[in-house]
Tab-separated table of C-alpha atoms in Angstrom:
chain	number	residue	atom	x	y	z
A	1	MET	CA	199.164	28.677	110.118
A	2	SER	CA	202.639	29.668	111.380
A	3	GLY	CA	204.155	33.082	110.740
A	4	GLY	CA	206.890	31.603	108.552
A	5	GLU	CA	204.453	29.985	106.116
A	6	ARG	CA	203.964	31.392	102.619
A	7	VAL	CA	200.357	32.030	101.651
A	8	ASN	CA	198.727	32.516	98.257
A	9	ALA	CA	198.373	36.130	97.135
A	10	TYR	CA	195.590	35.315	94.663
A	11	ASP	CA	192.537	33.084	94.467
A	12	ALA	CA	193.538	29.587	93.403
A	13	SER	CA	192.527	25.943	93.420
A	14	CYS	CA	193.878	23.416	95.911
A	15	ALA	CA	196.432	21.164	94.236
A	16	ASP	CA	195.181	18.273	96.372
A	17	CYS	CA	191.380	18.384	96.214
A	18	GLY	CA	190.772	20.961	93.489
A	19	GLY	CA	188.550	23.097	95.709
A	20	PRO	CA	188.706	26.902	95.690
A	21	VAL	CA	191.272	28.588	97.934
A	22	PRO	CA	190.643	32.329	98.480
A	23	ALA	CA	193.616	34.670	98.442
A	24	GLY	CA	195.508	34.548	101.729
A	25	ALA	CA	193.767	31.374	102.912
A	26	GLY	CA	196.041	28.715	101.435
A	27	LEU	CA	199.597	27.523	101.803
A	28	LEU	CA	202.255	27.496	99.085
A	29	ARG	CA	204.362	24.391	98.592
A	30	HIS	CA	206.887	23.220	96.036
A	31	GLY	CA	205.376	20.785	93.574
A	32	ALA	CA	206.191	19.044	90.320
A	33	ARG	CA	204.917	22.092	88.417
A	34	GLY	CA	206.546	24.701	90.634
A	35	TRP	CA	204.728	26.482	93.451
A	36	GLU	CA	201.310	25.016	94.249
A	37	VAL	CA	198.473	26.175	96.522
A	38	PHE	CA	196.812	23.932	99.114
A	39	HIS	CA	194.138	24.196	101.735
A	40	PRO	CA	196.007	24.319	105.080
A	41	GLY	CA	194.804	20.839	105.998
A	42	HIS	CA	195.891	19.410	102.647
A	43	ALA	CA	199.380	20.881	102.408
A	44	PRO	CA	202.315	18.460	102.437
A	45	GLU	CA	205.307	19.140	104.621
A	46	PRO	CA	207.676	21.770	103.183
A	47	GLY	CA	210.416	20.353	100.985
A	48	PRO	CA	212.015	20.565	97.563
A	49	PRO	CA	210.279	19.290	94.424
A	50	PRO	CA	210.598	15.542	93.890
A	51	ARG	CA	213.783	14.384	92.197
A	52	GLY	CA	213.311	13.363	88.598
A	53	THR	CA	215.063	10.786	86.487
A	54	HIS	CA	215.843	13.227	83.662
A	55	PRO	CA	219.329	13.389	82.138
A	56	GLY	CA	221.630	16.339	82.683
A	57	TRP	CA	225.039	17.525	83.780
A	58	HIS	CA	224.386	16.222	87.288
A	59	ARG	CA	224.791	12.685	85.968
A	60	ARG	CA	228.242	13.367	84.532
A	61	ARG	CA	231.571	13.171	86.340
A	62	LEU	CA	231.618	15.927	88.953
A	63	TRP	CA	234.431	16.988	91.253
A	64	ALA	CA	233.881	19.177	94.289
A	65	LEU	CA	236.497	21.402	95.929
A	66	ASP	CA	236.505	22.915	99.384
A	67	ILE	CA	239.145	24.559	101.551
A	68	GLY	CA	239.730	25.294	105.197
A	69	SER	CA	241.253	28.747	105.668
A	70	THR	CA	242.212	31.089	108.469
A	71	GLY	CA	239.380	33.457	107.539
A	72	HIS	CA	237.389	34.983	104.706
A	73	ARG	CA	239.816	37.598	103.353
A	74	PRO	CA	241.034	36.058	100.065
A	75	GLY	CA	244.162	38.190	99.774
A	76	VAL	CA	245.210	37.867	103.415
A	77	ASP	CA	243.993	34.570	104.837
A	78	ARG	CA	245.797	31.311	104.203
A	79	ILE	CA	244.600	27.881	103.138
A	80	ARG	CA	245.107	25.392	105.963
A	81	SER	CA	243.554	22.359	104.289
A	82	ALA	CA	241.802	21.369	101.079
A	83	ALA	CA	239.759	18.475	99.785
A	84	LEU	CA	238.544	17.123	96.458
A	85	ARG	CA	235.638	14.710	96.258
A	86	GLY	CA	234.292	13.234	93.041
A	87	SER	CA	231.237	11.374	91.869
A	88	ASP	CA	233.714	8.933	90.293
A	89	GLY	CA	235.243	8.053	93.681
A	90	THR	CA	238.017	10.657	93.503
A	91	ALA	CA	239.222	11.644	96.976
A	92	HIS	CA	242.211	13.843	97.722
A	93	ASP	CA	243.059	15.694	100.935
A	94	TRP	CA	245.820	18.130	101.799
A	95	ILE	CA	247.050	19.648	105.042
A	96	LEU	CA	249.220	22.726	104.536
A	97	ASP	CA	251.973	23.512	107.012
A	98	ILE	CA	251.405	27.256	107.094
A	99	GLY	CA	253.726	27.942	110.029
A	100	SER	CA	253.273	28.713	113.682
A	101	ASP	CA	253.328	32.471	113.083
A	102	ILE	CA	249.852	32.323	111.531
A	103	GLN	CA	247.214	32.311	114.217
A	104	ASP	CA	243.787	30.917	113.360
A	105	PRO	CA	241.078	33.265	114.714
A	106	THR	CA	238.898	30.240	115.479
A	107	GLY	CA	241.420	29.133	118.079
A	108	ALA	CA	242.224	25.861	116.298
A	109	LEU	CA	245.833	24.937	115.687
A	110	PRO	CA	246.964	25.883	112.167
A	111	ASP	CA	247.935	22.289	111.420
A	112	ALA	CA	244.773	20.703	112.818
A	113	LEU	CA	243.799	17.668	110.768
A	114	PRO	CA	240.286	17.311	109.288
A	115	ASP	CA	238.219	14.167	109.413
A	116	THR	CA	238.673	13.008	105.833
A	117	HIS	CA	236.219	10.141	106.380
A	118	ALA	CA	233.318	12.469	107.107
A	119	ASP	CA	230.339	12.014	104.766
A	120	ALA	CA	232.415	10.000	102.286
A	121	LEU	CA	230.592	9.632	98.974
A	122	PRO	CA	229.527	6.122	97.958
A	123	GLY	CA	232.385	4.356	96.221
A	124	THR	CA	234.984	6.728	97.636
A	125	VAL	CA	238.150	5.193	99.046
A	126	VAL	CA	239.657	7.579	101.600
A	127	ASP	CA	243.247	7.057	102.656
A	128	ALA	CA	244.625	7.733	106.119
A	129	LEU	CA	244.940	11.316	107.258
A	130	PRO	CA	247.555	13.101	105.135
A	131	GLU	CA	250.772	14.459	106.530
A	132	PRO	CA	251.177	18.254	106.525
A	133	LEU	CA	252.912	19.446	103.362
A	134	PRO	CA	254.764	22.650	102.490
A	135	PRO	CA	252.168	24.954	100.905
A	136	PRO	CA	253.870	25.134	97.473
A	137	LEU	CA	253.843	21.350	97.142
A	138	ALA	CA	250.242	20.918	98.276
A	139	LEU	CA	248.979	23.823	96.185
A	140	GLU	CA	250.764	22.620	93.049
A	141	GLU	CA	249.282	19.144	93.445
A	142	LEU	CA	245.818	20.631	93.884
A	143	ALA	CA	246.149	23.069	90.970
A	144	THR	CA	247.427	20.334	88.652
A	145	LEU	CA	244.419	18.129	89.382
A	146	LEU	CA	241.960	20.998	88.980
A	147	THR	CA	243.554	22.046	85.695
A	148	ALA	CA	243.248	18.541	84.238
A	149	HIS	CA	239.599	18.259	85.317
A	150	LEU	CA	238.574	21.649	83.924
A	151	THR	CA	240.580	21.188	80.734
A	152	ALA	CA	238.477	18.089	80.095
A	153	GLY	CA	235.399	20.304	80.237
A	154	GLU	CA	233.984	18.686	83.360
A	155	LEU	CA	232.199	20.700	86.029
A	156	LEU	CA	233.990	21.669	89.224
A	157	VAL	CA	231.523	22.062	92.079
A	158	VAL	CA	232.504	24.805	94.537
A	159	TRP	CA	230.170	26.037	97.263
A	160	PHE	CA	230.497	29.852	97.394
A	161	ALA	CA	233.084	29.771	94.604
A	162	PRO	CA	234.137	33.449	94.927
A	163	HIS	CA	235.660	32.809	98.352
A	164	VAL	CA	237.275	29.457	97.593
A	165	LEU	CA	238.658	30.241	94.147
A	166	SER	CA	239.741	33.801	94.985
A	167	THR	CA	241.628	32.521	98.024
A	168	LEU	CA	243.238	29.769	95.945
A	169	HIS	CA	244.253	32.320	93.297
A	170	ALA	CA	246.017	34.491	95.880
A	171	GLU	CA	247.689	31.520	97.550
A	172	LEU	CA	249.133	30.221	94.290
A	173	LEU	CA	250.580	33.657	93.540
A	174	ARG	CA	251.914	33.971	97.094
A	175	HIS	CA	253.998	30.849	96.635
A	176	GLY	CA	255.253	31.687	93.151
A	177	LEU	CA	252.939	29.251	91.367
A	178	PRO	CA	250.849	29.949	88.245
A	179	PRO	CA	247.211	30.588	89.182
A	180	LEU	CA	244.453	28.591	87.534
A	181	VAL	CA	243.619	31.400	85.122
A	182	GLU	CA	247.130	31.097	83.632
A	183	ARG	CA	246.905	27.311	83.414
A	184	LEU	CA	243.534	27.348	81.654
A	185	PRO	CA	243.565	29.290	78.359
A	186	ALA	CA	239.767	29.051	78.113
A	187	GLY	CA	239.308	30.451	81.623
A	188	VAL	CA	238.440	28.957	85.004
A	189	ALA	CA	235.384	27.073	83.776
A	190	PRO	CA	233.054	25.283	83.914
A	191	VAL	CA	232.251	25.856	87.578
A	192	CYS	CA	229.061	24.848	89.381
A	193	ASP	CA	228.206	26.764	92.558
A	194	PRO	CA	225.303	25.053	94.363
A	195	LEU	CA	224.691	28.172	96.450
A	196	VAL	CA	224.033	30.219	93.313
A	197	LEU	CA	221.900	27.440	91.833
A	198	ASP	CA	219.737	27.033	94.932
A	199	ARG	CA	219.213	30.775	95.305
A	200	HIS	CA	218.137	30.963	91.661
A	201	ALA	CA	215.924	27.875	91.635
A	202	ASP	CA	214.191	28.685	94.938
A	203	ARG	CA	214.776	32.381	95.434
A	204	TYR	CA	211.898	33.028	97.817
A	205	ARG	CA	212.476	30.196	100.286
A	206	PRO	CA	212.874	31.644	103.779
A	207	GLY	CA	215.637	30.640	106.134
A	208	SER	CA	219.387	30.233	106.042
A	209	ARG	CA	221.297	29.422	102.851
A	210	SER	CA	224.312	27.983	104.629
A	211	LEU	CA	225.615	24.700	103.255
A	212	ARG	CA	224.345	22.973	106.396
A	213	ALA	CA	220.818	24.370	105.921
A	214	VAL	CA	220.654	23.753	102.164
A	215	ALA	CA	221.966	20.208	102.575
A	216	GLU	CA	219.259	19.555	105.162
A	217	TRP	CA	216.593	20.986	102.810
A	218	TYR	CA	217.586	18.552	100.055
A	219	GLY	CA	218.087	15.625	102.421
A	220	VAL	CA	221.853	15.489	101.875
A	221	PRO	CA	224.042	14.103	104.705
A	222	HIS	CA	226.478	16.613	106.155
A	223	ALA	CA	227.788	15.403	109.483
A	224	THR	CA	230.804	17.688	109.888
A	225	PRO	CA	230.125	21.239	108.657
A	226	GLY	CA	233.330	23.249	108.328
A	227	ASP	CA	235.516	20.258	107.485
A	228	PRO	CA	236.684	20.565	103.826
A	229	ALA	CA	236.192	16.861	103.098
A	230	SER	CA	232.673	16.861	104.514
A	231	ASP	CA	231.802	20.191	102.866
A	232	ALA	CA	233.107	19.045	99.475
A	233	ALA	CA	231.093	15.823	99.629
A	234	ALA	CA	227.947	17.651	100.731
A	235	SER	CA	228.268	20.382	98.096
A	236	LEU	CA	228.604	17.776	95.340
A	237	LEU	CA	225.475	15.966	96.511
A	238	VAL	CA	223.602	19.265	96.838
A	239	ALA	CA	224.523	20.199	93.251
A	240	GLN	CA	223.193	16.862	92.039
A	241	ALA	CA	220.037	17.257	94.119
A	242	VAL	CA	219.279	20.780	92.868
A	243	ALA	CA	219.551	19.593	89.260
A	244	ALA	CA	217.483	16.489	89.963
A	245	CYS	CA	214.745	18.621	91.532
A	246	HIS	CA	214.807	21.355	88.870
A	247	PRO	CA	214.899	19.902	85.330
A	248	PRO	CA	215.402	23.280	83.565
A	249	LEU	CA	218.720	23.651	85.395
A	250	ALA	CA	219.787	20.111	84.586
A	251	ARG	CA	219.088	20.611	80.879
A	252	LEU	CA	221.624	23.421	80.541
A	253	SER	CA	224.902	22.525	78.873
A	254	ARG	CA	227.975	22.851	81.052
A	255	PRO	CA	229.167	26.066	79.323
A	256	ALA	CA	225.655	27.527	79.507
A	257	LEU	CA	225.357	26.637	83.184
A	258	HIS	CA	228.617	28.468	83.905
A	259	THR	CA	227.529	31.549	81.937
A	260	GLU	CA	224.089	31.689	83.553
A	261	GLN	CA	225.611	31.572	87.025
A	262	VAL	CA	227.609	34.706	86.253
A	263	ILE	CA	224.307	36.455	85.532
A	264	TRP	CA	222.407	34.938	88.455
A	265	TYR	CA	225.155	35.745	90.942
A	266	ALA	CA	225.276	39.348	89.715
A	267	GLU	CA	221.529	39.604	90.334
A	268	GLN	CA	221.820	37.969	93.756
A	269	THR	CA	224.580	40.351	94.884
A	270	SER	CA	223.270	43.505	93.207
A	271	ARG	CA	222.805	45.163	96.610
A	272	HIS	CA	226.368	44.302	97.608
A	273	PRO	CA	228.690	46.313	95.341
A	274	ASP	CA	231.776	45.039	97.178
A	275	ALA	CA	230.964	41.379	96.542
A	276	LEU	CA	233.671	39.302	94.894
A	277	ALA	CA	233.117	38.442	91.238
A	278	TRP	CA	231.892	34.994	90.245
A	279	PRO	CA	233.516	32.487	90.010
A	280	PHE	CA	236.546	34.357	91.414
A	281	THR	CA	238.317	37.669	91.730
A	282	PRO	CA	242.029	37.785	90.807
A	283	VAL	CA	243.107	39.260	94.140
A	284	GLU	CA	246.770	39.872	94.900
A	285	PRO	CA	248.330	38.230	97.970
A	286	LEU	CA	248.732	40.548	100.931
A	287	PRO	CA	250.835	40.248	104.103
A	288	TRP	CA	249.318	38.300	106.941
A	289	GLN	CA	247.529	40.222	109.670
A	290	PRO	CA	245.033	39.092	112.293
A	291	ALA	CA	241.389	39.744	111.511
A	292	PRO	CA	240.022	42.866	113.205
A	293	GLU	CA	237.917	42.184	116.249
A	294	ASP	CA	234.188	42.713	115.917
């Protein structure tokens, strides 16, 4: 039994053979009824619960948004690229010409082009790599599409929404454009954050909760982590997988799902008082400055 394995704290019966399993002698695994106890020799390989065929929001039209930015300071860092991927075949990509005076701390050129063909969703038609656009033009196109989607009441999937949507809010203001909150009278909703969902549905699973790790856990392809197109496609598939594996989540209405995530995220970040609000914090744009060295 490896040190990373979870063991049963109480006496139980083996979910495979039905025999008794004393406390501390069995292994815990995800099963159709939640956590199940097995004799060590009977335990299946670790993995999520099986995907069901139940209905839910994950079978509706979903769009996923991701951005590539110069860092993780929503008021300071700039959006370099953005991507939308949809379960309906929607595919949009933007490269923002943010200027040579902005230095990317990763060392990549500010106008580096992503691989928009990475992990393309089935049925998605991806055009050739887009030409760099002035930020106001690219951001207005993006905001207009997002506004139409959310106004229709459809879920917008955003992995770690507080970073993405807070950065987008500041960037729209920086370029004299109305932020999403001003375009959407009912608020920036409904949003689906697969990171929040996975942490809630499987809160005790050890290991990383990066998009790469969570995608691997659910068997979702993610060939190019860090590329907005690849990340958007993977986050959409992860959202669908979490709902397919956890029927109680899938049964929530779209408004209820949004509201519950506010509560779950607050619980998940309770030890981090400086955490951004979910789904975003209305940060003001600040002048550019390089990130401090570690």
